[in-house]
Amino acid sequence: MGRVIRAQRKGAGSVFKSHSHHRKGAAKHRSEDYAERNGYIKGLVTELMHDPGRGAPLAKVSFRNPIRYRKDKEIFVAAEGMYTGQFLYCGKKATLAIGNVLPVGSMPEGTIVCNLEAKVGDRGCIAKASGDYAIVVAHNPDAGITRVKLPSGSKKIIPSRCRAMVGQVAGGGRTEKPMLKAGTAYHKYKVKRNCWPKVRGVAMNPVEHPHGGGNHQHIGHASTVRRDSPPGKKVGLIAARRTGRLRGQKGIQAAKEKA
């Protein structure tokens, strides 16, 4: 019987919990209400701030509460070009301007959006990383659905009532600067979770990993494993449909989609 491997220990939490103590809060759209469904509501960007463990900056936006005499403070993922003191508008009748939030059905085809909802009212879950954006491809008003192109290049059909922010997420090009030294990587992952440095399976002993042991570092068997493998064996390429780099026509097509 081998040791409990790293992949199994991660499931229990313990030292592998996310380091969320200093984070500013979940970045979401407003809860959809009457004002957003039928008209619009005005918000003021009061602060742009860094969120530990996140590449994109956040915007603190204050709205007037539609019912009580108070302010509602929301945290949005900041779009490129947002500034403090900016008024932004959320709702069906909002104009198409950077930072405004409106249903994708109200946007013309070709609009660049971020912080996109996958289901109506989920408050945004697609294209939220720094520099990310999705593109509104086509509408079907009869069925009430919209086709969007995701940051991965794949297309997705979502309800036209799903909201999105106009523009792309701020902080783009973050990955283009090289890390240069291990200390930079240490600090990057320190505020995220315990996932660095990552020891390769082939560098371990057979007791610690299915890829461990043997003279010369090699896996020694297929790196693909089946979906229903037991937890101690489920490492490598899990339930891979295909392996290796894309070659020939598929490779050309993938390169085109990325561009």
mmCIF file of C-alpha atoms in Angstrom:
data_model
loop_
_atom_site.group_PDB
_atom_site.id
_atom_site.type_symbol
_atom_site.label_atom_id
_atom_site.label_comp_id
_atom_site.label_asym_id
_atom_site.label_seq_id
_atom_site.Cartn_x
_atom_site.Cartn_y
_atom_site.Cartn_z
ATOM 1 C CA MET A 1 0.000 0.000 0.000
ATOM 2 C CA GLY A 2 1.490 3.336 -1.051
ATOM 3 C CA ARG A 3 1.376 6.622 0.760
ATOM 4 C CA VAL A 4 -1.603 9.003 0.488
ATOM 5 C CA ILE A 5 -0.513 11.074 -2.532
ATOM 6 C CA ARG A 6 -0.632 14.874 -2.880
ATOM 7 C CA ALA A 7 -3.792 14.880 -5.036
ATOM 8 C CA GLN A 8 -5.647 12.997 -2.285
ATOM 9 C CA ARG A 9 -4.398 15.268 0.498
ATOM 10 C CA LYS A 10 -5.600 18.358 -1.376
ATOM 11 C CA GLY A 11 -9.211 17.222 -1.087
ATOM 12 C CA ALA A 12 -9.132 17.323 2.720
ATOM 13 C CA GLY A 13 -8.265 21.040 2.890
ATOM 14 C CA SER A 14 -5.914 21.525 5.872
ATOM 15 C CA VAL A 15 -2.776 23.302 4.524
ATOM 16 C CA PHE A 16 -4.328 23.388 1.033
ATOM 17 C CA LYS A 17 -7.135 25.842 1.909
ATOM 18 C CA SER A 18 -7.288 29.037 -0.159
ATOM 19 C CA HIS A 19 -5.718 32.107 1.459
ATOM 20 C CA SER A 20 -8.800 34.292 1.407
ATOM 21 C CA HIS A 21 -8.446 36.264 4.666
ATOM 22 C CA HIS A 22 -7.182 39.502 3.090
ATOM 23 C CA ARG A 23 -9.419 39.414 0.022
ATOM 24 C CA LYS A 24 -11.834 42.266 -0.565
ATOM 25 C CA GLY A 25 -14.923 40.166 -1.285
ATOM 26 C CA ALA A 26 -16.704 38.416 -4.134
ATOM 27 C CA ALA A 27 -16.836 40.482 -7.330
ATOM 28 C CA LYS A 28 -20.397 40.272 -8.628
ATOM 29 C CA HIS A 29 -23.081 42.265 -10.433
ATOM 30 C CA ARG A 30 -25.963 43.754 -8.458
ATOM 31 C CA SER A 31 -28.790 41.389 -7.590
ATOM 32 C CA GLU A 32 -31.196 41.775 -10.483
ATOM 33 C CA ASP A 33 -34.148 43.920 -9.409
ATOM 34 C CA TYR A 34 -37.045 45.888 -10.950
ATOM 35 C CA ALA A 35 -34.803 48.865 -11.808
ATOM 36 C CA GLU A 36 -32.388 46.707 -13.822
ATOM 37 C CA ARG A 37 -35.068 44.608 -15.508
ATOM 38 C CA ASN A 38 -37.109 47.562 -16.760
ATOM 39 C CA GLY A 39 -34.921 50.676 -16.772
ATOM 40 C CA TYR A 40 -31.523 51.507 -15.322
ATOM 41 C CA ILE A 41 -29.860 52.556 -12.074
ATOM 42 C CA LYS A 42 -26.883 54.906 -11.668
ATOM 43 C CA GLY A 43 -23.791 53.993 -9.649
ATOM 44 C CA LEU A 44 -20.655 55.924 -8.712
ATOM 45 C CA VAL A 45 -17.175 54.338 -8.836
ATOM 46 C CA THR A 46 -15.774 55.359 -5.442
ATOM 47 C CA GLU A 47 -12.552 53.341 -5.426
ATOM 48 C CA LEU A 48 -10.338 51.148 -7.607
ATOM 49 C CA MET A 49 -8.437 48.634 -5.507
ATOM 50 C CA HIS A 50 -6.086 45.678 -5.656
ATOM 51 C CA ASP A 51 -7.411 42.325 -4.504
ATOM 52 C CA PRO A 52 -4.741 39.929 -3.138
ATOM 53 C CA GLY A 53 -4.538 36.774 -5.221
ATOM 54 C CA ARG A 54 -6.356 38.316 -8.185
ATOM 55 C CA GLY A 55 -4.698 39.751 -11.297
ATOM 56 C CA ALA A 56 -7.533 42.141 -12.139
ATOM 57 C CA PRO A 57 -8.269 45.299 -10.128
ATOM 58 C CA LEU A 58 -11.650 45.684 -8.436
ATOM 59 C CA ALA A 59 -13.991 48.676 -8.455
ATOM 60 C CA LYS A 60 -16.097 49.672 -5.472
ATOM 61 C CA VAL A 61 -19.359 51.107 -6.798
ATOM 62 C CA SER A 62 -22.023 52.759 -4.649
ATOM 63 C CA PHE A 63 -25.695 52.763 -5.653
ATOM 64 C CA ARG A 64 -28.685 54.417 -3.979
ATOM 65 C CA ASN A 65 -30.906 51.791 -2.397
ATOM 66 C CA PRO A 66 -34.191 51.840 -4.345
ATOM 67 C CA ILE A 67 -36.283 51.230 -1.209
ATOM 68 C CA ARG A 68 -34.524 52.534 1.917
ATOM 69 C CA TYR A 69 -32.512 55.689 2.584
ATOM 70 C CA ARG A 70 -29.032 54.187 2.327
ATOM 71 C CA LYS A 71 -26.212 53.395 -0.070
ATOM 72 C CA ASP A 72 -25.544 49.924 -1.452
ATOM 73 C CA LYS A 73 -21.867 49.229 -2.059
ATOM 74 C CA GLU A 74 -21.068 46.642 -4.714
ATOM 75 C CA ILE A 75 -17.716 45.209 -5.800
ATOM 76 C CA PHE A 76 -17.245 44.812 -9.563
ATOM 77 C CA VAL A 77 -14.294 43.544 -11.580
ATOM 78 C CA ALA A 78 -12.914 46.755 -13.119
ATOM 79 C CA ALA A 79 -13.071 47.172 -16.893
ATOM 80 C CA GLU A 80 -10.182 48.730 -18.812
ATOM 81 C CA GLY A 81 -10.670 52.515 -18.811
ATOM 82 C CA MET A 82 -12.730 52.759 -15.609
ATOM 83 C CA TYR A 83 -11.837 55.602 -13.228
ATOM 84 C CA THR A 84 -12.852 56.856 -9.797
ATOM 85 C CA GLY A 85 -15.666 59.384 -9.920
ATOM 86 C CA GLN A 86 -17.130 57.701 -13.006
ATOM 87 C CA PHE A 87 -20.877 57.223 -13.222
ATOM 88 C CA LEU A 88 -21.897 53.842 -14.551
ATOM 89 C CA TYR A 89 -25.358 52.577 -15.338
ATOM 90 C CA CYS A 90 -26.838 49.121 -14.836
ATOM 91 C CA GLY A 91 -30.013 47.935 -16.505
ATOM 92 C CA LYS A 92 -31.887 47.132 -19.675
ATOM 93 C CA LYS A 93 -32.045 50.789 -20.826
ATOM 94 C CA ALA A 94 -28.389 51.630 -20.012
ATOM 95 C CA THR A 95 -26.254 52.980 -22.855
ATOM 96 C CA LEU A 96 -23.415 51.062 -24.482
ATOM 97 C CA ALA A 97 -20.432 52.606 -22.667
ATOM 98 C CA ILE A 98 -17.365 51.150 -20.927
ATOM 99 C CA GLY A 99 -18.267 49.899 -17.456
ATOM 100 C CA ASN A 100 -22.038 49.831 -17.980
ATOM 101 C CA VAL A 101 -23.905 46.601 -17.250
ATOM 102 C CA LEU A 102 -26.757 45.538 -19.518
ATOM 103 C CA PRO A 103 -28.327 42.339 -20.880
ATOM 104 C CA VAL A 104 -26.434 40.826 -23.828
ATOM 105 C CA GLY A 105 -29.691 40.905 -25.821
ATOM 106 C CA SER A 106 -29.532 44.737 -25.736
ATOM 107 C CA MET A 107 -26.005 44.838 -27.179
ATOM 108 C CA PRO A 108 -25.169 44.878 -30.896
ATOM 109 C CA GLU A 109 -23.275 41.947 -32.406
ATOM 110 C CA GLY A 110 -19.506 42.296 -32.084
ATOM 111 C CA THR A 111 -19.639 44.022 -28.682
ATOM 112 C CA ILE A 112 -16.707 43.212 -26.390
ATOM 113 C CA VAL A 113 -17.932 42.322 -22.899
ATOM 114 C CA CYS A 114 -16.633 40.922 -19.620
ATOM 115 C CA ASN A 115 -18.039 39.659 -16.311
ATOM 116 C CA LEU A 116 -20.687 37.731 -18.237
ATOM 117 C CA GLU A 117 -23.506 35.703 -16.709
ATOM 118 C CA ALA A 118 -23.933 32.087 -17.839
ATOM 119 C CA LYS A 119 -27.407 31.821 -16.266
ATOM 120 C CA VAL A 120 -29.811 34.689 -15.674
ATOM 121 C CA GLY A 121 -29.164 36.219 -12.255
ATOM 122 C CA ASP A 122 -25.946 34.335 -11.382
ATOM 123 C CA ARG A 123 -24.228 37.779 -11.094
ATOM 124 C CA GLY A 124 -21.334 37.095 -13.483
ATOM 125 C CA CYS A 125 -18.999 34.121 -13.843
ATOM 126 C CA ILE A 126 -17.391 34.261 -17.343
ATOM 127 C CA ALA A 127 -14.446 36.444 -18.512
ATOM 128 C CA LYS A 128 -13.388 37.844 -15.123
ATOM 129 C CA ALA A 129 -9.596 37.327 -15.217
ATOM 130 C CA SER A 130 -7.287 40.231 -16.076
ATOM 131 C CA GLY A 131 -7.400 41.189 -19.761
ATOM 132 C CA ASP A 132 -10.206 38.727 -20.542
ATOM 133 C CA TYR A 133 -13.223 39.471 -22.711
ATOM 134 C CA ALA A 134 -16.029 37.706 -24.533
ATOM 135 C CA ILE A 135 -17.571 38.770 -27.848
ATOM 136 C CA VAL A 136 -21.301 38.887 -28.644
ATOM 137 C CA VAL A 137 -21.509 36.904 -31.900
ATOM 138 C CA ALA A 138 -25.203 36.616 -32.827
ATOM 139 C CA HIS A 139 -28.727 37.014 -31.453
ATOM 140 C CA ASN A 140 -31.851 34.899 -31.925
ATOM 141 C CA PRO A 141 -34.657 37.199 -30.698
ATOM 142 C CA ASP A 142 -37.391 34.592 -31.338
ATOM 143 C CA ALA A 143 -35.770 32.011 -29.049
ATOM 144 C CA GLY A 144 -34.370 34.671 -26.671
ATOM 145 C CA ILE A 145 -30.819 33.324 -26.914
ATOM 146 C CA THR A 146 -27.457 34.853 -27.759
ATOM 147 C CA ARG A 147 -24.276 33.234 -29.037
ATOM 148 C CA VAL A 148 -21.044 34.484 -27.470
ATOM 149 C CA LYS A 149 -17.382 33.717 -28.065
ATOM 150 C CA LEU A 150 -15.577 32.953 -24.798
ATOM 151 C CA PRO A 151 -11.947 33.834 -23.940
ATOM 152 C CA SER A 152 -10.976 30.217 -24.720
ATOM 153 C CA GLY A 153 -12.227 30.677 -28.295
ATOM 154 C CA SER A 154 -15.171 28.323 -27.887
ATOM 155 C CA LYS A 155 -18.703 29.519 -28.615
ATOM 156 C CA LYS A 156 -21.515 29.306 -26.069
ATOM 157 C CA ILE A 157 -25.246 29.894 -26.280
ATOM 158 C CA ILE A 158 -26.705 31.805 -23.323
ATOM 159 C CA PRO A 159 -30.092 33.434 -22.591
ATOM 160 C CA SER A 160 -30.309 37.002 -23.960
ATOM 161 C CA ARG A 161 -31.343 38.255 -20.509
ATOM 162 C CA CYS A 162 -27.895 37.394 -19.086
ATOM 163 C CA ARG A 163 -26.050 40.561 -18.084
ATOM 164 C CA ALA A 164 -22.495 41.576 -18.931
ATOM 165 C CA MET A 165 -20.241 44.576 -18.455
ATOM 166 C CA VAL A 166 -19.176 46.471 -21.568
ATOM 167 C CA GLY A 167 -15.411 46.390 -22.232
ATOM 168 C CA GLN A 168 -12.578 44.074 -21.317
ATOM 169 C CA VAL A 169 -11.188 43.388 -17.849
ATOM 170 C CA ALA A 170 -8.389 45.709 -16.723
ATOM 171 C CA GLY A 171 -4.872 44.422 -15.985
ATOM 172 C CA GLY A 172 -4.300 42.781 -19.390
ATOM 173 C CA GLY A 173 -0.812 41.690 -20.433
ATOM 174 C CA ARG A 174 0.044 40.666 -16.878
ATOM 175 C CA THR A 175 1.482 37.319 -17.972
ATOM 176 C CA GLU A 176 3.766 38.872 -20.604
ATOM 177 C CA LYS A 177 6.249 40.089 -18.004
ATOM 178 C CA PRO A 178 8.553 37.212 -17.019
ATOM 179 C CA MET A 179 8.713 36.110 -13.380
ATOM 180 C CA LEU A 180 12.552 36.283 -13.467
ATOM 181 C CA LYS A 181 13.115 34.679 -10.060
ATOM 182 C CA ALA A 182 11.618 32.083 -7.763
ATOM 183 C CA GLY A 183 10.917 34.709 -5.102
ATOM 184 C CA THR A 184 8.390 36.397 -7.404
ATOM 185 C CA ALA A 185 6.555 33.105 -7.928
ATOM 186 C CA TYR A 186 6.656 32.493 -4.160
ATOM 187 C CA HIS A 187 4.873 35.772 -3.441
ATOM 188 C CA LYS A 188 2.411 35.295 -6.307
ATOM 189 C CA TYR A 189 1.168 31.944 -4.989
ATOM 190 C CA LYS A 190 1.481 32.832 -1.272
ATOM 191 C CA VAL A 191 -1.652 34.972 -1.530
ATOM 192 C CA LYS A 192 -3.507 32.397 -3.640
ATOM 193 C CA ARG A 193 -3.078 28.944 -2.085
ATOM 194 C CA ASN A 194 -0.455 26.315 -1.318
ATOM 195 C CA CYS A 195 0.241 25.093 -4.864
ATOM 196 C CA TRP A 196 3.892 26.137 -5.443
ATOM 197 C CA PRO A 197 6.554 24.781 -5.834
ATOM 198 C CA LYS A 198 5.108 21.685 -7.504
ATOM 199 C CA VAL A 199 7.260 18.545 -7.405
ATOM 200 C CA ARG A 200 6.876 16.370 -10.523
ATOM 201 C CA GLY A 201 5.561 12.858 -10.028
ATOM 202 C CA VAL A 202 8.489 11.295 -11.914
ATOM 203 C CA ALA A 203 10.897 12.910 -9.416
ATOM 204 C CA MET A 204 9.239 11.076 -6.494
ATOM 205 C CA ASN A 205 9.607 7.564 -5.085
ATOM 206 C CA PRO A 206 7.137 4.822 -6.090
ATOM 207 C CA VAL A 207 5.509 5.030 -2.645
ATOM 208 C CA GLU A 208 4.565 8.684 -3.147
ATOM 209 C CA HIS A 209 3.281 8.770 -6.728
ATOM 210 C CA PRO A 210 2.236 6.375 -9.532
ATOM 211 C CA HIS A 211 4.900 7.982 -11.799
ATOM 212 C CA GLY A 212 7.710 7.645 -9.235
ATOM 213 C CA GLY A 213 10.755 5.362 -9.140
ATOM 214 C CA GLY A 214 12.837 3.596 -11.763
ATOM 215 C CA ASN A 215 16.228 4.398 -13.202
ATOM 216 C CA HIS A 216 15.909 7.578 -15.282
ATOM 217 C CA GLN A 217 12.908 9.791 -14.687
ATOM 218 C CA HIS A 218 10.173 8.303 -16.821
ATOM 219 C CA ILE A 219 6.527 7.436 -16.295
ATOM 220 C CA GLY A 220 6.894 3.854 -17.482
ATOM 221 C CA HIS A 221 3.252 3.425 -18.516
ATOM 222 C CA ALA A 222 0.549 5.447 -20.271
ATOM 223 C CA SER A 223 0.111 8.902 -18.743
ATOM 224 C CA THR A 224 -3.642 8.762 -19.435
ATOM 225 C CA VAL A 225 -5.904 7.398 -16.697
ATOM 226 C CA ARG A 226 -9.563 6.507 -16.782
ATOM 227 C CA ARG A 227 -12.226 8.754 -15.276
ATOM 228 C CA ASP A 228 -13.216 6.208 -12.587
ATOM 229 C CA SER A 229 -9.651 5.530 -11.367
ATOM 230 C CA PRO A 230 -9.316 5.330 -7.579
ATOM 231 C CA PRO A 231 -8.009 8.555 -5.973
ATOM 232 C CA GLY A 232 -4.442 7.287 -5.423
ATOM 233 C CA LYS A 233 -4.073 6.367 -9.095
ATOM 234 C CA LYS A 234 -5.839 9.362 -10.674
ATOM 235 C CA VAL A 235 -2.841 11.400 -11.849
ATOM 236 C CA GLY A 236 -1.606 12.479 -15.275
ATOM 237 C CA LEU A 237 -3.960 13.060 -18.194
ATOM 238 C CA ILE A 238 -7.369 12.241 -16.744
ATOM 239 C CA ALA A 239 -9.912 10.783 -19.198
ATOM 240 C CA ALA A 240 -8.019 12.344 -22.137
ATOM 241 C CA ARG A 241 -9.827 12.088 -25.467
ATOM 242 C CA ARG A 242 -6.562 12.755 -27.263
ATOM 243 C CA THR A 243 -2.966 13.594 -26.334
ATOM 244 C CA GLY A 244 -0.032 15.379 -27.957
ATOM 245 C CA ARG A 245 0.008 18.654 -29.800
ATOM 246 C CA LEU A 246 -2.526 19.485 -32.500
ATOM 247 C CA ARG A 247 -1.056 18.757 -35.907
ATOM 248 C CA GLY A 248 -2.167 19.172 -39.498
ATOM 249 C CA GLN A 249 -5.529 20.775 -40.251
ATOM 250 C CA LYS A 250 -6.662 20.801 -36.620
ATOM 251 C CA GLY A 251 -3.516 22.649 -35.566
ATOM 252 C CA ILE A 252 -4.008 25.291 -38.255
ATOM 253 C CA GLN A 253 -7.631 25.717 -37.215
ATOM 254 C CA ALA A 254 -6.724 26.067 -33.527
ATOM 255 C CA ALA A 255 -4.116 28.720 -34.343
ATOM 256 C CA LYS A 256 -6.700 30.669 -36.370
ATOM 257 C CA GLU A 257 -9.220 30.567 -33.498
ATOM 258 C CA LYS A 258 -6.619 31.856 -31.039
ATOM 259 C CA ALA A 259 -5.757 34.732 -33.340
#
